[in-house]
PDB file of C-alpha atoms in Angstrom:
ATOM      1  CA  MET A 177     -32.415 -27.726  49.619  1.00  0.00           C
ATOM      2  CA  ARG A 178     -35.928 -27.898  47.313  1.00  0.00           C
ATOM      3  CA  ASP A 179     -36.570 -26.022  44.214  1.00  0.00           C
ATOM      4  CA  LEU A 180     -40.135 -24.944  43.693  1.00  0.00           C
ATOM      5  CA  LYS A 181     -39.399 -22.829  41.789  1.00  0.00           C
ATOM      6  CA  SER A 182     -38.059 -25.553  38.513  1.00  0.00           C
ATOM      7  CA  ASN A 183     -41.229 -27.188  39.288  1.00  0.00           C
ATOM      8  CA  ILE A 184     -43.934 -24.971  39.034  1.00  0.00           C
ATOM      9  CA  GLY A 185     -44.946 -21.963  35.933  1.00  0.00           C
ATOM     10  CA  VAL A 186     -47.530 -19.394  37.039  1.00  0.00           C
ATOM     11  CA  VAL A 187     -50.085 -17.630  34.498  1.00  0.00           C
ATOM     12  CA  GLN A 188     -52.380 -15.121  34.292  1.00  0.00           C
ATOM     13  CA  SER A 189     -56.673 -15.880  33.628  1.00  0.00           C
ATOM     14  CA  ILE A 190     -57.623 -13.104  35.026  1.00  0.00           C
ATOM     15  CA  ALA A 191     -55.076  -9.357  34.642  1.00  0.00           C
ATOM     16  CA  PRO A 192     -55.512  -6.983  37.477  1.00  0.00           C
ATOM     17  CA  ALA A 193     -57.349  -4.250  37.121  1.00  0.00           C
ATOM     18  CA  ALA A 194     -60.610  -2.723  38.726  1.00  0.00           C
ATOM     19  CA  ILE A 195     -63.506  -4.981  37.884  1.00  0.00           C
ATOM     20  CA  THR A 196     -67.084  -3.719  37.776  1.00  0.00           C
ATOM     21  CA  SER A 197     -68.935  -6.960  36.029  1.00  0.00           C
ATOM     22  CA  THR A 198     -68.402 -10.130  35.669  1.00  0.00           C
ATOM     23  CA  THR A 199     -64.888 -10.983  33.794  1.00  0.00           C
ATOM     24  CA  GLU A 200     -63.991 -14.607  32.421  1.00  0.00           C
ATOM     25  CA  GLY A 201     -60.600 -15.369  32.520  1.00  0.00           C
ATOM     26  CA  ALA A 202     -58.328 -16.845  29.794  1.00  0.00           C
ATOM     27  CA  GLY A 203     -58.161 -20.664  29.424  1.00  0.00           C
ATOM     28  CA  VAL A 204     -55.044 -22.132  30.472  1.00  0.00           C
ATOM     29  CA  ASP A 205     -53.515 -25.338  29.179  1.00  0.00           C
ATOM     30  CA  LEU A 206     -52.697 -27.969  31.647  1.00  0.00           C
ATOM     31  CA  GLN A 207     -51.615 -30.949  29.247  1.00  0.00           C
ATOM     32  CA  ASP A 208     -48.082 -31.586  30.336  1.00  0.00           C
ATOM     33  CA  TYR A 209     -48.872 -30.957  34.558  1.00  0.00           C
ATOM     34  CA  GLY A 210     -49.748 -33.001  37.467  1.00  0.00           C
ATOM     35  CA  SER A 211     -51.204 -30.423  38.757  1.00  0.00           C
ATOM     36  CA  ALA A 212     -52.933 -26.726  39.174  1.00  0.00           C
ATOM     37  CA  VAL A 213     -54.216 -24.666  41.667  1.00  0.00           C
ATOM     38  CA  VAL A 214     -55.737 -21.647  41.261  1.00  0.00           C
ATOM     39  CA  VAL A 215     -55.057 -18.150  42.546  1.00  0.00           C
ATOM     40  CA  PHE A 216     -57.420 -15.147  42.995  1.00  0.00           C
ATOM     41  CA  HIS A 217     -55.748 -12.287  44.465  1.00  0.00           C
ATOM     42  CA  PRO A 218     -57.658  -8.819  45.208  1.00  0.00           C
ATOM     43  CA  GLY A 219     -56.541  -5.246  47.103  1.00  0.00           C
ATOM     44  CA  THR A 220     -59.714  -3.202  47.303  1.00  0.00           C
ATOM     45  CA  ILE A 221     -63.340  -4.089  47.425  1.00  0.00           C
ATOM     46  CA  THR A 222     -65.266  -1.239  47.215  1.00  0.00           C
ATOM     47  CA  ASP A 223     -69.077  -2.338  46.808  1.00  0.00           C
ATOM     48  CA  GLY A 224     -70.974  -5.344  45.235  1.00  0.00           C
ATOM     49  CA  THR A 225     -70.608  -9.210  45.375  1.00  0.00           C
ATOM     50  CA  HIS A 226     -67.502 -10.001  43.622  1.00  0.00           C
ATOM     51  CA  THR A 227     -67.690 -13.911  43.575  1.00  0.00           C
ATOM     52  CA  PRO A 228     -64.858 -16.330  42.182  1.00  0.00           C
ATOM     53  CA  THR A 229     -64.995 -19.927  40.711  1.00  0.00           C
ATOM     54  CA  VAL A 230     -63.235 -21.995  38.475  1.00  0.00           C
ATOM     55  CA  GLU A 231     -64.542 -23.772  34.659  1.00  0.00           C
ATOM     56  CA  GLU A 232     -63.454 -25.849  32.599  1.00  0.00           C
ATOM     57  CA  SER A 233     -63.214 -27.397  29.247  1.00  0.00           C
ATOM     58  CA  ASP A 234     -61.527 -31.019  27.192  1.00  0.00           C
ATOM     59  CA  ASP A 235     -61.395 -27.889  23.750  1.00  0.00           C
ATOM     60  CA  ASN A 236     -60.357 -23.282  25.294  1.00  0.00           C
ATOM     61  CA  SER A 237     -63.689 -22.483  24.125  1.00  0.00           C
ATOM     62  CA  SER A 238     -66.819 -24.032  25.215  1.00  0.00           C
ATOM     63  CA  PHE A 239     -65.740 -23.818  29.487  1.00  0.00           C
ATOM     64  CA  SER A 240     -68.408 -24.861  32.611  1.00  0.00           C
ATOM     65  CA  ALA A 241     -67.878 -24.856  35.884  1.00  0.00           C
ATOM     66  CA  VAL A 242     -65.861 -26.874  37.854  1.00  0.00           C
ATOM     67  CA  ALA A 243     -67.900 -29.906  39.797  1.00  0.00           C
ATOM     68  CA  THR A 244     -66.942 -29.707  43.449  1.00  0.00           C
ATOM     69  CA  ALA A 245     -65.597 -33.367  44.047  1.00  0.00           C
ATOM     70  CA  ASP A 246     -62.875 -31.929  41.322  1.00  0.00           C
ATOM     71  CA  LEU A 247     -62.179 -29.366  43.846  1.00  0.00           C
ATOM     72  CA  GLN A 248     -59.548 -28.865  46.703  1.00  0.00           C
ATOM     73  CA  GLY A 249     -60.962 -26.214  48.855  1.00  0.00           C
ATOM     74  CA  THR A 250     -63.668 -24.116  48.462  1.00  0.00           C
ATOM     75  CA  LEU A 251     -64.094 -19.699  47.447  1.00  0.00           C
ATOM     76  CA  ALA A 252     -65.655 -17.770  49.353  1.00  0.00           C
ATOM     77  CA  ALA A 253     -67.331 -13.270  47.826  1.00  0.00           C
ATOM     78  CA  LEU A 254     -64.215 -11.426  47.690  1.00  0.00           C
ATOM     79  CA  THR A 255     -63.002  -8.941  50.474  1.00  0.00           C
ATOM     80  CA  SER A 256     -60.148  -6.593  50.398  1.00  0.00           C
ATOM     81  CA  ASP A 257     -56.959  -7.376  50.312  1.00  0.00           C
ATOM     82  CA  THR A 258     -57.355 -11.682  51.588  1.00  0.00           C
ATOM     83  CA  VAL A 259     -55.762 -13.655  48.839  1.00  0.00           C
ATOM     84  CA  GLN A 260     -58.200 -17.682  48.664  1.00  0.00           C
ATOM     85  CA  ARG A 261     -56.832 -20.178  46.101  1.00  0.00           C
ATOM     86  CA  VAL A 262     -58.592 -23.222  45.587  1.00  0.00           C
ATOM     87  CA  GLY A 263     -56.824 -26.758  44.000  1.00  0.00           C
ATOM     88  CA  TYR A 264     -58.195 -28.529  40.243  1.00  0.00           C
ATOM     89  CA  LYS A 265     -58.213 -32.347  40.983  1.00  0.00           C
ATOM     90  CA  GLY A 266     -59.819 -32.082  37.430  1.00  0.00           C
ATOM     91  CA  THR A 267     -59.374 -34.306  33.735  1.00  0.00           C
ATOM     92  CA  LYS A 268     -59.637 -31.566  31.745  1.00  0.00           C
ATOM     93  CA  ARG A 269     -56.986 -29.732  28.992  1.00  0.00           C
ATOM     94  CA  TYR A 270     -58.097 -26.151  30.581  1.00  0.00           C
ATOM     95  CA  ILE A 271     -59.023 -24.323  33.312  1.00  0.00           C
ATOM     96  CA  ARG A 272     -58.755 -20.792  33.944  1.00  0.00           C
ATOM     97  CA  ALA A 273     -60.617 -17.916  36.170  1.00  0.00           C
ATOM     98  CA  VAL A 274     -64.127 -16.892  37.119  1.00  0.00           C
ATOM     99  CA  SER A 275     -65.814 -13.449  39.155  1.00  0.00           C
ATOM    100  CA  THR A 276     -68.772 -13.352  39.183  1.00  0.00           C
ATOM    101  CA  VAL A 277     -70.036  -9.296  39.823  1.00  0.00           C
ATOM    102  CA  ALA A 278     -72.968  -8.486  41.340  1.00  0.00           C
ATOM    103  CA  GLY A 279     -74.830  -4.374  42.472  1.00  0.00           C
ATOM    104  CA  ALA A 280     -71.012  -3.079  41.593  1.00  0.00           C
ATOM    105  CA  SER A 281     -70.310   0.741  39.769  1.00  0.00           C
ATOM    106  CA  THR A 282     -66.159   1.544  41.477  1.00  0.00           C
ATOM    107  CA  GLY A 283     -66.515  -2.608  41.210  1.00  0.00           C
ATOM    108  CA  GLY A 284     -62.968  -4.406  43.114  1.00  0.00           C
ATOM    109  CA  VAL A 285     -58.923  -4.390  42.127  1.00  0.00           C
ATOM    110  CA  TYR A 286     -57.849  -7.975  41.571  1.00  0.00           C
ATOM    111  CA  GLY A 287     -56.480 -10.649  39.094  1.00  0.00           C
ATOM    112  CA  ALA A 288     -56.084 -14.773  39.014  1.00  0.00           C
ATOM    113  CA  GLU A 289     -54.266 -16.727  37.858  1.00  0.00           C
ATOM    114  CA  VAL A 290     -53.765 -20.623  37.683  1.00  0.00           C
ATOM    115  CA  VAL A 291     -49.918 -22.195  38.878  1.00  0.00           C
ATOM    116  CA  VAL A 292     -49.274 -25.152  37.318  1.00  0.00           C
ATOM    117  CA  GLY A 293     -47.012 -28.336  39.078  1.00  0.00           C
ATOM    118  CA  ASN A 294     -46.353 -31.649  38.953  1.00  0.00           C
ATOM    119  CA  PRO A 295     -44.539 -30.752  34.674  1.00  0.00           C
ATOM    120  CA  ALA A 296     -43.620 -34.405  32.898  1.00  0.00           C
ATOM    121  CA  VAL A 297     -40.509 -32.512  31.954  1.00  0.00           C
ATOM    122  CA  GLY A 298     -39.225 -30.206  33.937  1.00  0.00           C
ATOM    123  CA  PRO A 299     -36.917 -27.814  34.890  1.00  0.00           C
ATOM    124  CA  ILE A 300     -40.218 -25.106  34.276  1.00  0.00           C
ATOM    125  CA  ALA A 301     -38.382 -22.725  32.282  1.00  0.00           C
TER     126      ALA A 301
END
């Protein structure tokens, strides 16, 4: 039997909430992990355009957009009840989820997590 639970961790970057303006998630430390996936999970998007992206940083302070070559997959504007994910294969220590919002008054309800895997030391608690 394979044990996925002991080999991945899930860290919240954007807390699930009604979002009406651009939101920068919390940075997630990738030290001691060999892989990461960012997952955006929307509920209902009522108006506006919600464009998800991933940013990276060496110091968890100064972030910049992740180059396309360092992502596995692509992200599109969020729509109701459509989960999106993108893998990160860059070399920075921290990444975070970002949602750029335009034209929203009631916005949308969603959040984002970073799933980390391939730990240097396991199992993950």
